[in-house]
CSV table of C-alpha atoms and ligand atoms in Angstrom, one decimal:
chain,number,residue,atom,x,y,z
O,1,MET,CA,269.3,-119.5,47.2
O,2,GLN,CA,269.8,-116.5,49.5
O,3,SER,CA,266.7,-114.5,50.4
O,4,PHE,CA,266.3,-110.8,51.2
O,5,ASP,CA,263.4,-108.5,51.7
O,6,ALA,CA,264.9,-106.0,49.2
O,7,VAL,CA,267.8,-106.0,46.7
O,8,VAL,CA,269.0,-102.6,45.7
O,9,ILE,CA,271.0,-102.6,42.4
O,10,GLY,CA,273.5,-99.7,42.2
O,11,ALA,CA,275.5,-98.5,45.2
O,12,GLY,CA,275.7,-94.8,44.2
O,13,ALA,CA,274.1,-91.9,46.0
O,14,ALA,CA,270.5,-93.1,45.7
O,15,GLY,CA,271.2,-96.8,46.2
O,16,LEU,CA,273.3,-96.4,49.3
O,17,PHE,CA,270.9,-93.9,50.9
O,18,CYS,CA,267.9,-96.2,50.2
O,19,ALA,CA,269.6,-99.3,51.5
O,20,GLY,CA,270.6,-97.6,54.7
O,21,ILE,CA,267.1,-96.3,55.5
O,22,ALA,CA,265.4,-99.6,54.6
O,23,GLY,CA,267.9,-101.5,56.7
O,24,GLN,CA,267.3,-99.3,59.7
O,25,ARG,CA,263.6,-100.0,59.3
O,26,GLY,CA,264.5,-103.6,60.0
O,27,LEU,CA,264.4,-104.9,56.4
O,28,LYS,CA,267.0,-107.5,55.3
O,29,VAL,CA,268.7,-105.6,52.5
O,30,LEU,CA,271.3,-106.6,49.9
O,31,LEU,CA,273.1,-103.8,48.0
O,32,ILE,CA,274.8,-104.8,44.7
O,33,ASP,CA,277.2,-102.8,42.5
O,34,HIS,CA,279.2,-104.0,39.5
O,35,ALA,CA,282.0,-101.3,39.8
O,36,GLN,CA,285.4,-101.9,41.4
O,37,ARG,CA,285.3,-98.7,43.4
O,38,LEU,CA,282.4,-97.6,45.6
O,39,ALA,CA,280.4,-94.5,44.8
O,40,GLU,CA,282.9,-93.1,42.3
O,41,LYS,CA,280.5,-90.4,41.1
O,42,ILE,CA,280.1,-89.0,44.6
O,43,ARG,CA,283.9,-89.1,45.0
O,44,ILE,CA,284.5,-86.9,41.9
O,45,SER,CA,281.5,-84.7,42.4
O,46,GLY,CA,281.7,-81.0,43.2
O,47,GLY,CA,285.4,-81.0,42.2
O,48,GLY,CA,286.1,-83.6,45.0
O,49,ARG,CA,284.1,-81.7,47.6
O,50,CYS,CA,280.6,-83.0,46.8
O,51,ASN,CA,277.9,-80.3,46.4
O,52,PHE,CA,275.7,-82.6,48.4
O,53,THR,CA,272.5,-80.5,48.3
O,54,ASN,CA,271.1,-77.1,47.5
O,55,ARG,CA,269.5,-75.2,50.4
O,56,ASP,CA,266.7,-73.9,48.2
O,57,ALA,CA,266.0,-77.0,46.1
O,58,GLY,CA,262.4,-77.3,45.0
O,59,PRO,CA,260.4,-78.7,42.0
O,60,ALA,CA,261.1,-75.7,39.8
O,61,ASN,CA,264.8,-76.7,39.7
O,62,PHE,CA,264.1,-80.0,37.9
O,63,LEU,CA,263.3,-81.0,34.3
O,64,SER,CA,261.0,-83.9,33.6
O,65,ALA,CA,258.2,-84.7,31.1
O,66,ASN,CA,256.0,-84.5,34.2
O,67,PRO,CA,257.4,-81.5,36.2
O,68,HIS,CA,255.0,-82.4,39.1
O,69,PHE,CA,256.3,-85.9,39.7
O,70,CYS,CA,259.2,-84.9,41.9
O,71,ARG,CA,257.0,-82.7,44.2
O,72,SER,CA,256.0,-85.3,46.7
O,73,ALA,CA,259.4,-86.9,47.3
O,74,LEU,CA,261.1,-83.5,47.5
O,75,ALA,CA,258.6,-82.3,50.0
O,76,ARG,CA,258.9,-85.4,52.2
O,77,TYR,CA,262.7,-85.4,52.3
O,78,THR,CA,264.0,-81.8,52.1
O,79,PRO,CA,267.5,-80.3,51.9
O,80,GLN,CA,267.1,-79.4,55.6
O,81,ASP,CA,266.7,-83.2,56.3
O,82,PHE,CA,269.9,-84.0,54.6
O,83,ILE,CA,271.7,-81.1,56.2
O,84,ALA,CA,270.6,-82.4,59.6
O,85,LEU,CA,272.1,-85.8,58.7
O,86,VAL,CA,275.4,-84.2,57.6
O,87,ARG,CA,275.5,-82.3,60.9
O,88,ARG,CA,274.7,-85.5,62.9
O,89,HIS,CA,277.8,-87.1,61.2
O,90,ARG,CA,279.8,-84.0,62.2
O,91,ILE,CA,280.8,-83.2,58.6
O,92,ALA,CA,281.8,-79.5,58.2
O,93,PHE,CA,280.4,-77.8,55.1
O,94,HIS,CA,280.0,-74.3,53.6
O,95,GLU,CA,277.7,-72.5,51.1
O,96,LYS,CA,279.6,-71.6,48.0
O,97,HIS,CA,277.1,-69.9,45.8
O,98,LYS,CA,273.3,-69.7,45.3
O,99,GLY,CA,272.5,-72.2,48.1
O,100,GLN,CA,275.1,-74.8,47.0
O,101,LEU,CA,276.5,-76.7,50.0
O,102,PHE,CA,279.9,-78.4,49.8
O,103,CYS,CA,282.0,-80.4,52.2
O,104,ASP,CA,284.9,-78.4,53.7
O,105,GLY,CA,287.0,-81.5,53.5
O,106,SER,CA,286.2,-84.0,50.8
O,107,SER,CA,283.5,-86.0,49.1
O,108,GLU,CA,284.8,-89.1,50.9
O,109,GLU,CA,283.0,-87.8,54.0
O,110,ILE,CA,279.6,-88.2,52.3
O,111,ILE,CA,280.5,-91.7,51.1
O,112,ASP,CA,281.5,-92.5,54.7
O,113,LEU,CA,278.2,-91.1,56.0
O,114,LEU,CA,276.3,-93.3,53.6
O,115,LEU,CA,278.3,-96.4,54.5
O,116,ARG,CA,277.8,-95.8,58.3
O,117,GLU,CA,274.0,-95.5,57.6
O,118,CYS,CA,274.1,-98.8,55.7
O,119,ASP,CA,276.1,-100.4,58.6
O,120,ALA,CA,273.6,-99.1,61.1
O,121,GLY,CA,270.9,-100.9,59.0
O,122,GLY,CA,272.9,-104.1,58.8
O,123,VAL,CA,272.9,-103.9,55.0
O,124,THR,CA,274.8,-106.7,53.1
O,125,ARG,CA,277.0,-105.3,50.3
O,126,TRP,CA,278.2,-107.2,47.3
O,127,GLN,CA,280.7,-105.3,45.2
O,128,PRO,CA,282.0,-105.8,42.6
O,129,CYS,CA,279.1,-108.0,41.6
O,130,ALA,CA,277.1,-108.0,38.4
O,131,VAL,CA,273.5,-108.9,37.9
O,132,GLN,CA,273.0,-111.1,34.8
O,133,ALA,CA,269.3,-111.5,34.9
O,134,LEU,CA,266.2,-110.4,36.8
O,135,ARG,CA,262.9,-112.3,36.7
O,136,ARG,CA,259.6,-112.0,38.5
O,137,GLY,CA,258.8,-115.4,40.0
O,138,ALA,CA,255.5,-116.5,41.4
O,139,GLU,CA,256.2,-115.2,45.0
O,140,ALA,CA,259.3,-113.0,44.5
O,141,PHE,CA,262.0,-111.6,42.2
O,142,GLU,CA,264.9,-113.9,41.3
O,143,LEU,CA,268.2,-112.5,40.4
O,144,ASP,CA,271.2,-114.2,38.8
O,145,THR,CA,274.4,-112.5,40.1
O,146,ASP,CA,278.1,-113.2,40.0
O,147,ARG,CA,277.8,-114.5,43.6
O,148,GLY,CA,274.9,-116.8,42.8
O,149,PRO,CA,271.1,-116.7,42.7
O,150,VAL,CA,269.2,-114.4,45.0
O,151,ARG,CA,265.5,-114.1,45.9
O,152,ALA,CA,263.8,-110.8,47.1
O,153,ALA,CA,260.3,-109.5,47.5
O,154,SER,CA,261.4,-106.0,46.3
O,155,VAL,CA,263.9,-104.9,43.8
O,156,VAL,CA,265.1,-101.3,43.7
O,157,VAL,CA,266.9,-100.1,40.5
O,158,ALA,CA,269.4,-97.4,41.4
O,159,THR,CA,271.8,-97.7,38.6
O,160,GLY,CA,272.0,-94.1,37.6
O,161,GLY,CA,272.3,-92.6,34.1
O,162,LEU,CA,274.7,-93.0,31.1
O,163,SER,CA,277.2,-90.2,31.9
O,164,ILE,CA,280.8,-91.0,32.5
O,165,PRO,CA,280.8,-94.7,31.3
O,166,LYS,CA,284.4,-95.2,32.4
O,167,ILE,CA,283.4,-95.2,36.1
O,168,GLY,CA,280.6,-97.7,35.8
O,169,ALA,CA,277.6,-96.0,34.2
O,170,SER,CA,275.5,-98.5,32.3
O,171,ASP,CA,272.1,-98.8,30.6
O,172,PHE,CA,271.0,-101.5,33.0
O,173,GLY,CA,268.2,-99.6,34.6
O,174,TYR,CA,266.6,-98.7,31.2
O,175,ARG,CA,266.9,-102.3,30.1
O,176,VAL,CA,265.2,-103.6,33.2
O,177,ALA,CA,262.5,-100.9,32.8
O,178,ARG,CA,261.8,-102.0,29.2
O,179,GLN,CA,261.9,-105.7,30.2
O,180,PHE,CA,259.0,-105.0,32.6
O,181,GLY,CA,257.0,-102.9,30.1
O,182,HIS,CA,258.0,-99.4,31.2
O,183,ARG,CA,258.2,-96.5,28.8
O,184,ILE,CA,261.5,-94.5,28.6
O,185,VAL,CA,261.7,-90.8,27.9
O,186,ASP,CA,264.5,-90.3,25.3
O,187,THR,CA,267.8,-90.0,27.1
O,188,ARG,CA,270.4,-87.3,26.3
O,189,PRO,CA,273.5,-85.8,27.9
O,190,ALA,CA,272.8,-82.9,30.2
O,191,LEU,CA,274.9,-80.5,32.2
O,192,VAL,CA,277.4,-80.8,29.4
O,193,PRO,CA,279.5,-78.3,27.4
O,194,LEU,CA,278.2,-77.3,23.9
O,195,THR,CA,280.2,-77.5,20.7
O,196,PHE,CA,280.2,-75.6,17.4
O,197,ASP,CA,281.4,-76.6,14.0
O,198,ALA,CA,285.1,-75.9,13.6
O,199,ALA,CA,284.8,-73.3,10.8
O,200,SER,CA,282.2,-71.1,12.6
O,201,TRP,CA,284.0,-71.4,15.9
O,202,ALA,CA,287.5,-70.5,14.5
O,203,PRO,CA,287.2,-66.7,15.3
O,204,PHE,CA,286.5,-67.5,19.0
O,205,VAL,CA,289.2,-70.1,19.5
O,206,PRO,CA,291.7,-67.4,20.8
O,207,LEU,CA,289.2,-66.8,23.6
O,208,ALA,CA,289.7,-70.4,25.0
O,209,GLY,CA,290.1,-70.2,28.8
O,210,LEU,CA,288.2,-66.8,29.1
O,211,SER,CA,285.4,-66.8,31.7
O,212,LEU,CA,282.8,-64.0,32.3
O,213,GLU,CA,279.3,-63.7,33.6
O,214,ALA,CA,276.6,-64.0,31.0
O,215,ARG,CA,272.9,-64.3,30.6
O,216,ILE,CA,272.0,-67.4,28.6
O,217,GLU,CA,268.7,-68.6,27.3
O,218,THR,CA,267.1,-71.1,24.9
O,219,GLY,CA,263.7,-72.5,24.0
O,220,SER,CA,260.3,-70.9,24.5
O,221,GLY,CA,257.2,-71.3,26.6
O,222,LYS,CA,257.4,-74.1,29.2
O,223,ALA,CA,260.6,-75.4,27.6
O,224,ARG,CA,262.4,-72.1,28.0
O,225,GLY,CA,265.5,-72.0,30.2
O,226,GLU,CA,267.3,-68.8,31.3
O,227,PHE,CA,270.3,-68.5,33.7
O,228,VAL,CA,272.8,-65.8,34.7
O,229,GLU,CA,276.0,-67.6,35.5
O,230,ASP,CA,279.7,-67.8,34.4
O,231,LEU,CA,280.4,-68.7,30.8
O,232,LEU,CA,283.7,-70.3,29.7
O,233,PHE,CA,285.1,-70.2,26.2
O,234,THR,CA,286.8,-73.5,25.1
O,235,HIS,CA,288.7,-74.6,22.0
O,236,ARG,CA,285.6,-76.4,20.7
O,237,GLY,CA,282.8,-74.2,22.1
O,238,LEU,CA,281.3,-73.1,25.3
O,239,SER,CA,281.3,-74.4,28.9
O,240,GLY,CA,281.0,-73.1,32.4
O,241,PRO,CA,278.0,-73.2,34.7
O,242,ALA,CA,275.9,-71.0,32.4
O,243,VAL,CA,276.3,-73.4,29.5
O,244,LEU,CA,276.0,-76.6,31.6
O,245,GLN,CA,272.7,-75.3,32.9
O,246,ILE,CA,271.3,-74.3,29.5
O,247,SER,CA,272.5,-77.6,27.9
O,248,SER,CA,269.7,-79.4,29.8
O,249,TYR,CA,267.1,-77.2,28.0
O,250,TRP,CA,268.8,-77.1,24.6
O,251,GLN,CA,267.3,-79.0,21.7
O,252,PRO,CA,269.5,-80.0,18.8
O,253,GLY,CA,269.2,-77.6,15.8
O,254,THR,CA,267.9,-74.7,17.9
O,255,PRO,CA,269.8,-71.5,18.9
O,256,ILE,CA,271.0,-70.4,22.3
O,257,ARG,CA,271.0,-66.6,23.0
O,258,LEU,CA,273.7,-64.9,25.0
O,259,ASP,CA,274.0,-61.5,26.7
O,260,LEU,CA,277.7,-60.9,27.4
O,261,ALA,CA,277.1,-57.8,29.5
O,262,PRO,CA,274.1,-58.9,31.6
O,263,THR,CA,274.3,-56.1,34.2
O,264,LEU,CA,274.4,-53.3,31.7
O,265,ASP,CA,272.6,-51.5,28.8
O,266,LEU,CA,275.6,-51.6,26.6
O,267,GLU,CA,274.2,-49.3,23.9
O,268,ALA,CA,273.3,-46.6,26.4
O,269,ALA,CA,276.7,-46.9,28.0
O,270,LEU,CA,278.5,-46.5,24.6
O,271,LEU,CA,276.3,-43.6,23.5
O,272,ALA,CA,276.8,-41.8,26.9
O,273,ALA,CA,280.6,-42.3,26.5
O,274,LYS,CA,280.5,-41.0,23.0
O,275,ARG,CA,279.0,-37.7,24.2
O,276,VAL,CA,281.8,-37.0,26.7
O,277,SER,CA,284.9,-38.8,25.5
O,278,ARG,CA,287.2,-39.1,22.5
O,279,ARG,CA,288.5,-42.5,23.6
O,280,LYS,CA,289.1,-45.2,21.0
O,281,LEU,CA,286.2,-47.6,20.8
O,282,GLY,CA,288.6,-50.6,21.5
O,283,ASN,CA,289.7,-49.1,24.7
O,284,GLU,CA,286.2,-48.1,25.8
O,285,LEU,CA,284.9,-51.6,25.1
O,286,ALA,CA,287.8,-53.2,27.0
O,287,GLU,CA,286.7,-51.2,30.1
O,288,ILE,CA,283.3,-52.9,29.9
O,289,LEU,CA,284.2,-56.4,28.8
O,290,PRO,CA,287.4,-58.5,29.3
O,291,ARG,CA,290.0,-57.0,26.9
O,292,ARG,CA,290.5,-60.3,25.0
O,293,LEU,CA,286.8,-60.5,24.3
O,294,ALA,CA,286.6,-56.8,23.2
O,295,GLU,CA,289.6,-57.3,20.8
O,296,THR,CA,288.3,-60.6,19.3
O,297,TRP,CA,284.8,-59.1,18.9
O,298,LEU,CA,286.1,-56.0,17.1
O,299,ALA,CA,288.6,-58.0,15.0
O,300,PRO,CA,286.3,-58.4,11.9
O,301,ARG,CA,285.8,-54.6,12.0
O,302,ALA,CA,289.5,-53.7,12.1
O,303,ASP,CA,289.1,-50.0,11.6
O,304,TRP,CA,286.5,-49.6,14.4
O,305,SER,CA,288.8,-50.4,17.3
O,306,ASP,CA,291.1,-47.5,16.8
O,307,ARG,CA,288.5,-44.9,15.9
O,308,PRO,CA,287.5,-42.3,18.6
O,309,LEU,CA,284.0,-42.9,19.8
O,310,PRO,CA,282.5,-39.7,18.3
O,311,ASP,CA,283.6,-40.9,14.8
O,312,LEU,CA,281.3,-43.9,15.1
O,313,ARG,CA,277.7,-43.6,14.1
O,314,ASP,CA,275.0,-44.2,16.7
O,315,ARG,CA,273.7,-47.0,14.5
O,316,ASP,CA,277.2,-48.7,14.5
O,317,LEU,CA,277.2,-48.6,18.3
O,318,HIS,CA,273.6,-49.9,18.3
O,319,GLU,CA,274.7,-52.8,16.1
O,320,LEU,CA,277.8,-53.5,18.2
O,321,ALA,CA,275.8,-53.6,21.5
O,322,ALA,CA,273.0,-55.7,19.9
O,323,GLY,CA,275.6,-58.3,18.8
O,324,LEU,CA,277.1,-58.6,22.2
O,325,GLN,CA,273.8,-58.6,24.2
O,326,ARG,CA,271.7,-60.6,21.8
O,327,TRP,CA,274.3,-63.0,20.4
O,328,GLU,CA,272.4,-65.9,18.8
O,329,LEU,CA,274.3,-69.1,17.9
O,330,VAL,CA,273.4,-72.7,17.0
O,331,PRO,CA,275.5,-75.4,18.7
O,332,ASP,CA,276.3,-78.4,16.5
O,333,GLY,CA,276.2,-80.7,19.5
O,334,THR,CA,277.5,-81.5,23.0
O,335,GLU,CA,280.6,-83.1,24.4
O,336,GLY,CA,278.4,-86.2,25.0
O,337,TYR,CA,278.1,-88.6,27.9
O,338,ARG,CA,281.9,-88.6,28.3
O,339,LYS,CA,281.7,-85.1,29.8
O,340,ALA,CA,278.0,-84.8,30.8
O,341,GLU,CA,277.3,-84.6,34.6
O,342,VAL,CA,273.9,-86.2,34.2
O,343,THR,CA,271.5,-87.9,31.8
O,344,ALA,CA,268.3,-86.2,31.0
O,345,GLY,CA,265.2,-88.3,30.3
O,346,GLY,CA,264.9,-91.9,31.6
O,347,VAL,CA,262.3,-94.1,33.2
O,348,ASP,CA,259.0,-92.5,32.4
O,349,THR,CA,257.3,-91.1,35.5
O,350,ARG,CA,253.9,-92.0,34.2
O,351,ASP,CA,254.6,-95.6,35.1
O,352,LEU,CA,255.8,-94.9,38.7
O,353,SER,CA,254.2,-93.9,41.9
O,354,SER,CA,255.4,-90.5,43.0
O,355,GLN,CA,254.8,-91.5,46.6
O,356,THR,CA,257.1,-94.6,46.7
O,357,MET,CA,258.8,-94.8,43.2
O,358,GLU,CA,257.1,-98.2,42.8
O,359,SER,CA,256.4,-99.4,39.3
O,360,ARG,CA,252.7,-99.3,38.2
O,361,GLN,CA,253.4,-102.2,36.0
O,362,VAL,CA,255.1,-104.7,38.3
O,363,ARG,CA,254.5,-104.8,42.1
O,364,GLY,CA,257.7,-104.7,44.1
O,365,LEU,CA,259.9,-103.1,41.4
O,366,TYR,CA,261.2,-99.6,42.2
O,367,PHE,CA,263.3,-97.0,40.3
O,368,ILE,CA,265.1,-94.2,42.1
O,369,GLY,CA,267.7,-91.5,41.4
O,370,GLU,CA,269.1,-90.5,38.1
O,371,VAL,CA,267.7,-93.4,36.1
O,372,VAL,CA,264.2,-91.8,36.5
O,373,ASP,CA,263.2,-89.0,34.2
O,374,VAL,CA,263.9,-86.2,36.7
O,375,THR,CA,267.0,-84.1,36.1
O,376,GLY,CA,268.2,-81.3,38.4
O,377,TRP,CA,269.9,-78.1,37.6
O,378,LEU,CA,273.6,-77.8,38.3
O,379,GLY,CA,274.2,-77.0,42.0
O,380,GLY,CA,273.4,-79.9,44.3
O,381,TYR,CA,269.9,-80.5,43.0
O,382,ASN,CA,270.7,-83.9,41.5
O,383,PHE,CA,272.0,-85.3,44.8
O,384,GLN,CA,268.9,-83.9,46.5
O,385,TRP,CA,266.8,-85.9,44.0
O,386,ALA,CA,268.9,-89.0,44.8
O,387,TRP,CA,268.3,-88.6,48.6
O,388,ALA,CA,264.6,-87.7,48.2
O,389,SER,CA,263.6,-90.4,45.8
O,390,ALA,CA,265.6,-92.9,47.8
O,391,ALA,CA,263.9,-91.9,51.1
O,392,ALA,CA,260.4,-92.1,49.5
O,393,CYS,CA,261.2,-95.6,48.2
O,394,ALA,CA,262.9,-96.9,51.4
O,395,ARG,CA,259.9,-95.8,53.5
O,396,GLY,CA,257.5,-97.4,51.0
O,397,LEU,CA,259.1,-100.8,50.8
O,398,PRO,CA,256.9,-103.5,52.3
O,399,ASP,CA,258.1,-105.0,55.5
O,400,PRO,CA,257.2,-108.7,55.6
O,401,ARG,CA,257.4,-108.6,59.4
O,402,GLY,CA,254.8,-105.8,59.4
O,403,GLY,CA,257.0,-102.9,60.7
O,404,VAL,CA,255.8,-99.4,60.0
O,405,ALA,CA,257.9,-96.8,58.2
Q,501,FAD,C1,281.7,-85.1,37.3
Q,501,FAD,C2,280.4,-85.1,38.0
Q,501,FAD,C3,280.2,-84.2,39.1
Q,501,FAD,C4,279.0,-84.1,39.7
Q,501,FAD,N1,278.8,-83.3,40.7
Q,501,FAD,C5,277.6,-83.2,41.4
Q,501,FAD,C6,277.4,-82.3,42.5
Q,501,FAD,O1,278.4,-81.8,43.0
Q,501,FAD,N2,276.2,-82.2,43.0
Q,501,FAD,C7,275.1,-82.9,42.5
Q,501,FAD,O2,274.0,-82.8,43.0
Q,501,FAD,N3,275.3,-83.8,41.5
Q,501,FAD,C8,276.5,-83.9,40.9
Q,501,FAD,N4,276.6,-84.8,39.9
Q,501,FAD,C9,275.5,-85.7,39.5
Q,501,FAD,C10,275.3,-86.8,40.5
Q,501,FAD,O3,276.6,-87.4,40.7
Q,501,FAD,C11,274.3,-87.8,40.1
Q,501,FAD,O4,273.1,-87.2,39.7
Q,501,FAD,C12,274.1,-88.8,41.2
Q,501,FAD,O5,275.3,-89.5,41.5
Q,501,FAD,C13,273.0,-89.8,40.8
Q,501,FAD,O6,272.9,-90.8,41.8
Q,501,FAD,P1,272.4,-92.3,41.4
Q,501,FAD,O7,272.6,-93.0,42.7
Q,501,FAD,O8,271.1,-92.2,40.8
Q,501,FAD,O9,273.4,-92.8,40.3
Q,501,FAD,P2,275.1,-93.0,40.5
Q,501,FAD,O10,275.5,-92.2,41.7
Q,501,FAD,O11,275.6,-92.8,39.2
Q,501,FAD,O12,275.1,-94.5,41.0
Q,501,FAD,C14,274.7,-95.6,40.1
Q,501,FAD,C15,275.5,-96.8,40.6
Q,501,FAD,O13,275.0,-97.9,39.9
Q,501,FAD,C16,276.1,-98.7,39.5
Q,501,FAD,N5,275.7,-99.5,38.3
Q,501,FAD,C17,275.4,-99.1,37.1
Q,501,FAD,N6,275.1,-100.1,36.3
Q,501,FAD,C18,275.1,-101.2,37.1
Q,501,FAD,C19,274.8,-102.6,36.8
Q,501,FAD,N7,274.5,-103.0,35.6
Q,501,FAD,N8,274.9,-103.4,37.8
Q,501,FAD,C20,275.3,-103.0,39.1
Q,501,FAD,N9,275.5,-101.7,39.4
Q,501,FAD,C21,275.4,-100.8,38.4
Q,501,FAD,C22,277.2,-97.8,39.2
Q,501,FAD,O14,278.5,-98.5,39.3
Q,501,FAD,C23,277.0,-96.7,40.3
Q,501,FAD,O15,277.7,-97.0,41.5
Q,501,FAD,C24,277.9,-84.9,39.3
Q,501,FAD,C25,278.1,-85.8,38.2
Q,501,FAD,C26,279.4,-85.9,37.6
Q,501,FAD,C27,279.5,-86.9,36.5
């Protein structure tokens, strides 16, 4: 039986990063992944350019049943640490929007960086290779794999969430967690488009493809989310950054609220225009909002569009503005794991050390990355959690030869 200090299961963002750091500490590390292709999620991330971190990432950008859990790891491995690594590997990058950093070239550069870090640590990689069983023996863990049995003092589960099953996502991490007595916070698709029932969405289908800035909010109290981002109309509902962000906060059966003119007091603007102009309402509204949206919005009130502004009552303009700035609607669901960028929920943080990600139930067992109940906003935060949780774990892994992290 082959023996390692640590076996990392899952060679995605968190697993590769953890294996590299642990290997460079002098640990004998095996990294296993069942997928044919390496790090496919990094490859497709950020539209192929990998939004590898967010300059401003902090605990407030993450959802979790325990919002404090991520603090320690995020503080000890910061976006600036990863940026320094990207610079050391001479990868050119740029800031796109709100602190989001992307490669100038392609995501492959981040995969190459992680592979070089693994090589520097002498990490053994087995891929494709599945793990059939994991047991805790008297002295160490024993794993049954496609390439035979393996023994290791530490096992790191880095198998990610459930989103995009066709590129290798599996529930392995949650199954291992349950096997060893861990609790799981209910999982659900997040950073995902929202859908509406066909009949109620029919009037908005002609808007498919239209994008505009909107304020979006849902929930209340501590569970409230609010973002000002671009919104995209689709044939089945709503998407775009605004909706992906709010989907992580949205609870089935509850409404989302939209302001389609977030930089304006629409009622005041329409009343002011009414005092000085005899323009038709349809034309006035099309100056403020995209014409397609203005026409679709006024379609149920056919006679309004062609009426000069002074012919409309103040109360009509109030009602129109309120509809557009306080549009409340209840999604009937999401596009599911097929389209979700991440999985919210996961291995309950109450059963993990926030310093090392080690299980409080079983010594030597660790969970890192997306499999843990820590979910970032859209914009590089999820990779920052992968790097930070991986670093915390890699530095905390025991070194049988007594090396210091
Ligand atoms: C389309 C898309 C775009 C994204 N873009 C961004 C972005 O630009 N910025 C950002 O911050 N985040 C982005 N994300 C989210 C980000 O990719 C994930 O949060 C991140 O990859 C999680 O890292 P991880 O290592 O925990 O899991 P993953 O990267 O998902 O890695 C898990 C690995 O485990 C392997 N695995 C699973 N089950 C098993 C098993 N049973 N045995 C062995 N191996 C197994 C998988 O094959 C995979 O290689 C995006 C996600 C998607 C889907």
